[in-house]
mmCIF file of C-alpha atoms in Angstrom:
data_model
loop_
_atom_site.group_PDB
_atom_site.id
_atom_site.type_symbol
_atom_site.label_atom_id
_atom_site.label_comp_id
_atom_site.label_asym_id
_atom_site.label_seq_id
_atom_site.Cartn_x
_atom_site.Cartn_y
_atom_site.Cartn_z
ATOM 1 C CA MET A 1 52.139 -1.705 -36.133
ATOM 2 C CA PRO A 2 51.743 -0.436 -39.880
ATOM 3 C CA LYS A 3 49.058 1.564 -40.329
ATOM 4 C CA LYS A 4 47.197 0.292 -43.084
ATOM 5 C CA TYR A 5 44.249 2.639 -45.034
ATOM 6 C CA ARG A 6 41.224 1.754 -47.795
ATOM 7 C CA VAL A 7 40.348 3.924 -50.079
ATOM 8 C CA HIS A 8 36.772 3.877 -51.238
ATOM 9 C CA GLU A 9 34.761 5.564 -54.578
ATOM 10 C CA PHE A 10 31.611 6.686 -53.736
ATOM 11 C CA ARG A 11 29.254 7.919 -56.674
ATOM 12 C CA ILE A 12 26.987 11.223 -55.117
ATOM 13 C CA SER A 13 24.746 13.809 -55.911
ATOM 14 C CA MET A 14 25.255 15.884 -53.353
ATOM 15 C CA THR A 15 22.028 17.728 -52.921
ATOM 16 C CA ARG A 16 19.654 13.577 -52.820
ATOM 17 C CA ASP A 17 22.355 11.444 -51.764
ATOM 18 C CA GLY A 18 23.121 12.478 -48.249
ATOM 19 C CA GLN A 19 21.660 10.542 -46.512
ATOM 20 C CA ARG A 20 23.103 7.823 -47.974
ATOM 21 C CA LEU A 21 26.576 9.197 -47.724
ATOM 22 C CA GLU A 22 25.718 8.897 -43.722
ATOM 23 C CA GLN A 23 24.978 5.999 -43.643
ATOM 24 C CA TYR A 24 27.294 4.399 -45.490
ATOM 25 C CA LEU A 25 30.371 6.101 -43.459
ATOM 26 C CA ASN A 26 28.045 5.004 -39.239
ATOM 27 C CA ASN A 27 28.355 0.830 -41.322
ATOM 28 C CA LEU A 28 33.040 1.448 -41.310
ATOM 29 C CA GLU A 29 34.877 -0.277 -39.085
ATOM 30 C CA GLY A 30 37.356 1.569 -39.323
ATOM 31 C CA ASP A 31 38.644 4.786 -38.571
ATOM 32 C CA VAL A 32 37.532 7.634 -41.346
ATOM 33 C CA VAL A 33 40.802 9.721 -41.767
ATOM 34 C CA ALA A 34 38.758 12.056 -44.429
ATOM 35 C CA VAL A 35 36.136 13.132 -47.294
ATOM 36 C CA ILE A 36 37.462 13.639 -50.855
ATOM 37 C CA PRO A 37 35.034 15.580 -52.745
ATOM 38 C CA ASN A 38 35.408 15.107 -56.777
ATOM 39 C CA VAL A 39 35.320 18.517 -58.354
ATOM 40 C CA THR A 40 34.063 18.789 -61.998
ATOM 41 C CA PRO A 41 34.271 22.213 -63.628
ATOM 42 C CA PHE A 42 32.738 22.753 -66.612
ATOM 43 C CA PRO A 43 29.750 22.725 -67.920
ATOM 44 C CA ALA A 44 28.807 23.758 -63.919
ATOM 45 C CA THR A 45 30.303 23.060 -61.232
ATOM 46 C CA PHE A 46 29.145 20.074 -58.825
ATOM 47 C CA VAL A 47 30.598 16.829 -57.024
ATOM 48 C CA ASN A 48 30.194 13.467 -58.729
ATOM 49 C CA PHE A 49 31.780 11.004 -56.027
ATOM 50 C CA VAL A 50 34.437 11.921 -52.843
ATOM 51 C CA LEU A 51 36.762 8.942 -52.112
ATOM 52 C CA ILE A 52 36.057 7.907 -48.747
ATOM 53 C CA VAL A 53 40.144 7.595 -46.676
ATOM 54 C CA GLU A 54 39.214 4.095 -43.632
ATOM 55 C CA LYS A 55 42.535 3.406 -40.860
ATOM 56 C CA THR A 56 41.316 -0.196 -40.190
ATOM 57 C CA ARG A 57 41.986 -1.897 -36.773
ATOM 58 C CA PRO A 58 44.278 -4.845 -36.867
ATOM 59 C CA GLN A 59 43.736 -7.879 -37.129
ATOM 60 C CA LEU A 60 43.980 -9.850 -33.732
ATOM 61 C CA GLY A 61 45.721 -13.323 -34.310
#
């Protein structure tokens, strides 16, 4: 059975949204494989969103 993945884009402010990200991750139905930050180099270094890779569970039936 092939594995299936979904990629979610989650807009974030790293200084304010830690609890919101935690809640989002806990509400996913599959397994989180990776959280990949998008780091901007200019004018100051910050993360404006993360990509969340989720391995979905197989559908029964």
